[in-house]
Amino acid sequence: MLISNIGLLAGIDSEHRTCLRGNEMSTMHTLQNAWLRTDGEVIHSWGSMDTFPSTDGNEEITDAAGGMVMPAFCDSHTHIVYAGSREGEFVDKIHGLSYEEIARRGGGILNSSDRLRATSENELYTQSMERAREIMAMGTGCVEIKSGYGLSIDSELKMLRVTARIAESVPMKVKSTFLGAHAVGREYAGRQQDYVDMLCREMLPAVAAEGLAEFVDVFCDEGFFTVDQTAQILEHAARYGMRPKIHANELAVSGGVQTGVAHGALSTDHLERIGQEEIDLLAKSDTVATLLPGASFFLGMPYGPARSLIDSGATVALASDYNPGSSPSGNMRMVMSLGCIKMKLTPEEAFNAVTINGAAAMDCGADYGSIATGKTANLIVTRPMPTFAFLPYAYATPFIDRIYLKGQPVT
Ligand code: NIG
Ligand code: FE
């Protein structure tokens, strides 16, 4: 396929890098008035319209009509497999309850766990597929999905099997993470360490035996799992080759960043409450610092220190955290705008954070997240826009004209 009349081709990377660190994030290469050619599922070549290639007549030519072409979003942190919704807690929050208070009353994650356990695998698949389609329509081409609302072996496996079915059903790339340590299952109330021991002894081997998760996650935070329990889980998971991507420092300075980095985490996520020590550690490491501005927005929490992380040299990704409790939206364009408005990222930095660095946080920066030869042709064709900065600026104006995933139009 050949796309002609591209007003702005954005996110070009001739060096084929797999992530961008620190001040590298401020650069985003573009070409005005361009064409782009795909070959099957991958990006083949691009150039300026005055060098428009000749075609043999068999190639499909499609006109971008002056719109921008950019890589599809890479959303590296979501919980889109869940049952029902939690707008009751949303109203509780309006009346003054905090996220932690709702969790202590048995709401929160355990509320979603009750609903998930009562929902059949087929029904869970149907509900979750709706969200998978929703995020594809908003321009996401690569997504990570966590378990963590099952909290028993059977229900965690049910969730992960649904994720595997979604992966087979959609052209979007899907990465799976086992988050059995999201909360303590109800059967283990008051016996948190017993739950962790069971998770290591029974859940991890069962998940690994079916090959259902590439990554492992732990909610390492005040009121959830301790650093020792996190280390225990990550060490067991390493035996099965599962790399950590952990929830850390959302609610308190938890030690989660240190534990994650020490265990070679691919990413540590949330980071609303980190100080200079954590920033310096992340800047020195290869762990991606993933911030979730949608959760800060929805819960009224502080925003993670994206500016300091980038200025210190860290690799920063932004993700949606799409989940029923703290971020009921997978809109990556909005995430990008929040990055600019609330975290003071430039449009270019925010763009790199939701594309190539998101891919890096899913260990697929070699294949996704930029316009590079041989990378998967996951492309958004936008409506014409005056400049690139218009994208995060006009944050609610519809911008998508067409989407291609694996080189095929998404309808
Ligand atoms: O990333 N913080 C932990 N887990 C999710 C929220 C899950 C929920 O409330 O259902 C998060 O914000
Ligand atoms: Fe999360």
PDB file of C-alpha atoms in Angstrom, residues 23-162:
ATOM      1  CA  ASN A  23      16.737  14.792  26.277  1.00  0.00           C
ATOM      2  CA  GLU A  24      16.506  12.424  23.282  1.00  0.00           C
ATOM      3  CA  MET A  25      12.778  12.591  23.984  1.00  0.00           C
ATOM      4  CA  SER A  26      12.574  16.235  22.922  1.00  0.00           C
ATOM      5  CA  THR A  27      13.232  15.401  19.274  1.00  0.00           C
ATOM      6  CA  MET A  28      10.621  14.020  16.933  1.00  0.00           C
ATOM      7  CA  HIS A  29      11.551  13.788  13.268  1.00  0.00           C
ATOM      8  CA  THR A  30       8.963  14.747  10.690  1.00  0.00           C
ATOM      9  CA  LEU A  31       8.651  15.110   6.940  1.00  0.00           C
ATOM     10  CA  GLN A  32       6.181  17.506   5.345  1.00  0.00           C
ATOM     11  CA  ASN A  33       4.233  16.646   2.220  1.00  0.00           C
ATOM     12  CA  ALA A  34       5.193  12.999   2.197  1.00  0.00           C
ATOM     13  CA  TRP A  35       4.288   9.505   1.017  1.00  0.00           C
ATOM     14  CA  LEU A  36       4.693   6.229   2.888  1.00  0.00           C
ATOM     15  CA  ARG A  37       4.769   2.699   1.532  1.00  0.00           C
ATOM     16  CA  THR A  38       3.974  -0.484   3.435  1.00  0.00           C
ATOM     17  CA  ASP A  39       4.848  -4.040   2.510  1.00  0.00           C
ATOM     18  CA  GLY A  40       2.329  -6.446   3.998  1.00  0.00           C
ATOM     19  CA  GLU A  41       2.399  -5.921   7.739  1.00  0.00           C
ATOM     20  CA  VAL A  42       5.447  -3.654   7.875  1.00  0.00           C
ATOM     21  CA  ILE A  43       6.606  -0.167   6.962  1.00  0.00           C
ATOM     22  CA  HIS A  44       8.707  -0.293   3.800  1.00  0.00           C
ATOM     23  CA  SER A  45       9.791   3.255   2.882  1.00  0.00           C
ATOM     24  CA  TRP A  46       8.786   6.906   2.791  1.00  0.00           C
ATOM     25  CA  GLY A  47       9.784  10.087   1.052  1.00  0.00           C
ATOM     26  CA  SER A  48       8.763  13.521  -0.058  1.00  0.00           C
ATOM     27  CA  MET A  49       5.890  13.918  -2.551  1.00  0.00           C
ATOM     28  CA  ASP A  50       8.279  15.279  -5.188  1.00  0.00           C
ATOM     29  CA  THR A  51       9.832  11.817  -5.247  1.00  0.00           C
ATOM     30  CA  PHE A  52       6.499   9.978  -5.412  1.00  0.00           C
ATOM     31  CA  PRO A  53       7.348   6.430  -6.511  1.00  0.00           C
ATOM     32  CA  SER A  54       5.997   4.804  -9.626  1.00  0.00           C
ATOM     33  CA  THR A  55       3.734   1.831  -9.028  1.00  0.00           C
ATOM     34  CA  ASP A  56       3.029  -1.319 -10.983  1.00  0.00           C
ATOM     35  CA  GLY A  57      -0.731  -0.891 -10.882  1.00  0.00           C
ATOM     36  CA  ASN A  58      -1.255  -3.685  -8.356  1.00  0.00           C
ATOM     37  CA  GLU A  59      -0.430  -1.479  -5.410  1.00  0.00           C
ATOM     38  CA  GLU A  60      -3.258   0.166  -3.540  1.00  0.00           C
ATOM     39  CA  ILE A  61      -2.792   3.948  -3.394  1.00  0.00           C
ATOM     40  CA  THR A  62      -4.627   5.817  -0.666  1.00  0.00           C
ATOM     41  CA  ASP A  63      -4.787   9.602  -0.282  1.00  0.00           C
ATOM     42  CA  ALA A  64      -4.124  11.053   3.191  1.00  0.00           C
ATOM     43  CA  ALA A  65      -5.597  14.346   1.935  1.00  0.00           C
ATOM     44  CA  GLY A  66      -3.113  16.457   3.866  1.00  0.00           C
ATOM     45  CA  GLY A  67      -3.632  14.655   7.183  1.00  0.00           C
ATOM     46  CA  MET A  68      -0.814  13.650   9.494  1.00  0.00           C
ATOM     47  CA  VAL A  69       0.442  10.051   9.598  1.00  0.00           C
ATOM     48  CA  MET A  70       1.915   8.881  12.888  1.00  0.00           C
ATOM     49  CA  PRO A  71       2.614   5.565  14.602  1.00  0.00           C
ATOM     50  CA  ALA A  72      -0.342   4.170  16.548  1.00  0.00           C
ATOM     51  CA  PHE A  73      -0.223   4.608  20.326  1.00  0.00           C
ATOM     52  CA  CYS A  74       1.562   2.010  22.491  1.00  0.00           C
ATOM     53  CA  ASP A  75      -0.340   1.753  25.790  1.00  0.00           C
ATOM     54  CA  SER A  76       1.961  -0.125  28.156  1.00  0.00           C
ATOM     55  CA  HIS A  77      -0.261  -0.318  31.265  1.00  0.00           C
ATOM     56  CA  THR A  78      -3.930  -1.310  31.268  1.00  0.00           C
ATOM     57  CA  HIS A  79      -6.402  -3.503  33.125  1.00  0.00           C
ATOM     58  CA  ILE A  80      -9.051  -3.731  30.369  1.00  0.00           C
ATOM     59  CA  VAL A  81     -10.141  -7.279  31.196  1.00  0.00           C
ATOM     60  CA  TYR A  82     -12.721  -6.711  33.913  1.00  0.00           C
ATOM     61  CA  ALA A  83     -16.404  -7.305  34.570  1.00  0.00           C
ATOM     62  CA  GLY A  84     -19.018  -4.605  35.098  1.00  0.00           C
ATOM     63  CA  SER A  85     -18.017  -1.129  36.208  1.00  0.00           C
ATOM     64  CA  ARG A  86     -17.592   0.910  39.419  1.00  0.00           C
ATOM     65  CA  GLU A  87     -19.398   4.198  38.971  1.00  0.00           C
ATOM     66  CA  GLY A  88     -20.882   3.741  42.474  1.00  0.00           C
ATOM     67  CA  GLU A  89     -17.395   4.319  43.891  1.00  0.00           C
ATOM     68  CA  PHE A  90     -17.020   7.302  41.596  1.00  0.00           C
ATOM     69  CA  VAL A  91     -20.035   8.839  43.331  1.00  0.00           C
ATOM     70  CA  ASP A  92     -18.611   7.824  46.759  1.00  0.00           C
ATOM     71  CA  LYS A  93     -15.464   9.747  45.858  1.00  0.00           C
ATOM     72  CA  ILE A  94     -17.500  12.806  44.939  1.00  0.00           C
ATOM     73  CA  HIS A  95     -18.961  12.567  48.451  1.00  0.00           C
ATOM     74  CA  GLY A  96     -15.496  12.631  49.961  1.00  0.00           C
ATOM     75  CA  LEU A  97     -14.224   9.059  50.339  1.00  0.00           C
ATOM     76  CA  SER A  98     -10.640   8.401  49.223  1.00  0.00           C
ATOM     77  CA  TYR A  99      -9.458   5.521  47.015  1.00  0.00           C
ATOM     78  CA  GLU A 100      -7.833   3.929  50.087  1.00  0.00           C
ATOM     79  CA  GLU A 101     -10.995   4.304  52.219  1.00  0.00           C
ATOM     80  CA  ILE A 102     -13.080   2.662  49.510  1.00  0.00           C
ATOM     81  CA  ALA A 103     -10.548  -0.193  49.307  1.00  0.00           C
ATOM     82  CA  ARG A 104     -10.584  -0.656  53.110  1.00  0.00           C
ATOM     83  CA  ARG A 105     -14.386  -0.977  53.045  1.00  0.00           C
ATOM     84  CA  GLY A 106     -14.048  -3.933  50.687  1.00  0.00           C
ATOM     85  CA  GLY A 107     -14.688  -1.907  47.565  1.00  0.00           C
ATOM     86  CA  GLY A 108     -12.061  -1.115  44.994  1.00  0.00           C
ATOM     87  CA  ILE A 109     -10.149  -4.017  43.532  1.00  0.00           C
ATOM     88  CA  LEU A 110     -12.114  -6.559  45.619  1.00  0.00           C
ATOM     89  CA  ASN A 111     -15.364  -5.159  44.255  1.00  0.00           C
ATOM     90  CA  SER A 112     -14.107  -5.869  40.711  1.00  0.00           C
ATOM     91  CA  SER A 113     -12.860  -9.264  41.884  1.00  0.00           C
ATOM     92  CA  ASP A 114     -16.356 -10.233  43.113  1.00  0.00           C
ATOM     93  CA  ARG A 115     -17.864  -9.194  39.799  1.00  0.00           C
ATOM     94  CA  LEU A 116     -15.224 -10.996  37.781  1.00  0.00           C
ATOM     95  CA  ARG A 117     -15.605 -14.239  39.700  1.00  0.00           C
ATOM     96  CA  ALA A 118     -19.362 -14.143  39.096  1.00  0.00           C
ATOM     97  CA  THR A 119     -18.909 -13.638  35.351  1.00  0.00           C
ATOM     98  CA  SER A 120     -18.386 -16.475  32.880  1.00  0.00           C
ATOM     99  CA  GLU A 121     -15.270 -16.562  30.728  1.00  0.00           C
ATOM    100  CA  ASN A 122     -17.335 -15.964  27.591  1.00  0.00           C
ATOM    101  CA  GLU A 123     -19.143 -13.003  29.066  1.00  0.00           C
ATOM    102  CA  LEU A 124     -15.842 -11.567  30.353  1.00  0.00           C
ATOM    103  CA  TYR A 125     -14.426 -11.932  26.855  1.00  0.00           C
ATOM    104  CA  THR A 126     -17.427 -10.129  25.342  1.00  0.00           C
ATOM    105  CA  GLN A 127     -17.201  -7.226  27.788  1.00  0.00           C
ATOM    106  CA  SER A 128     -13.434  -6.903  27.485  1.00  0.00           C
ATOM    107  CA  MET A 129     -13.445  -7.136  23.689  1.00  0.00           C
ATOM    108  CA  GLU A 130     -15.653  -4.067  23.656  1.00  0.00           C
ATOM    109  CA  ARG A 131     -12.886  -2.139  25.397  1.00  0.00           C
ATOM    110  CA  ALA A 132     -10.234  -3.618  23.100  1.00  0.00           C
ATOM    111  CA  ARG A 133     -12.241  -2.356  20.110  1.00  0.00           C
ATOM    112  CA  GLU A 134     -12.771   0.976  21.827  1.00  0.00           C
ATOM    113  CA  ILE A 135      -9.050   1.614  22.301  1.00  0.00           C
ATOM    114  CA  MET A 136      -8.199   0.475  18.766  1.00  0.00           C
ATOM    115  CA  ALA A 137     -10.724   2.991  17.459  1.00  0.00           C
ATOM    116  CA  MET A 138      -8.939   5.668  19.523  1.00  0.00           C
ATOM    117  CA  GLY A 139      -5.615   4.806  17.912  1.00  0.00           C
ATOM    118  CA  THR A 140      -3.966   2.228  20.169  1.00  0.00           C
ATOM    119  CA  GLY A 141      -2.017  -0.346  18.187  1.00  0.00           C
ATOM    120  CA  CYS A 142      -0.131  -2.123  20.938  1.00  0.00           C
ATOM    121  CA  VAL A 143      -1.377  -2.725  24.484  1.00  0.00           C
ATOM    122  CA  GLU A 144      -0.374  -4.455  27.695  1.00  0.00           C
ATOM    123  CA  ILE A 145      -3.203  -6.068  29.700  1.00  0.00           C
ATOM    124  CA  LYS A 146      -2.877  -7.133  33.329  1.00  0.00           C
ATOM    125  CA  SER A 147      -4.717  -9.779  35.289  1.00  0.00           C
ATOM    126  CA  GLY A 148      -5.371  -9.045  38.960  1.00  0.00           C
ATOM    127  CA  TYR A 149      -9.132  -9.072  39.434  1.00  0.00           C
ATOM    128  CA  GLY A 150      -9.319 -12.845  39.818  1.00  0.00           C
ATOM    129  CA  LEU A 151      -7.150 -13.241  42.948  1.00  0.00           C
ATOM    130  CA  SER A 152      -7.612 -17.022  42.991  1.00  0.00           C
ATOM    131  CA  ILE A 153      -5.947 -19.530  40.682  1.00  0.00           C
ATOM    132  CA  ASP A 154      -9.045 -20.297  38.655  1.00  0.00           C
ATOM    133  CA  SER A 155     -10.145 -16.708  38.285  1.00  0.00           C
ATOM    134  CA  GLU A 156      -6.665 -15.406  37.449  1.00  0.00           C
ATOM    135  CA  LEU A 157      -6.350 -18.106  34.782  1.00  0.00           C
ATOM    136  CA  LYS A 158      -9.795 -17.157  33.481  1.00  0.00           C
ATOM    137  CA  MET A 159      -8.677 -13.540  33.088  1.00  0.00           C
ATOM    138  CA  LEU A 160      -5.424 -14.469  31.396  1.00  0.00           C
ATOM    139  CA  ARG A 161      -7.188 -16.824  28.993  1.00  0.00           C
ATOM    140  CA  VAL A 162      -9.516 -13.995  28.049  1.00  0.00           C
TER     141      VAL A 162
END
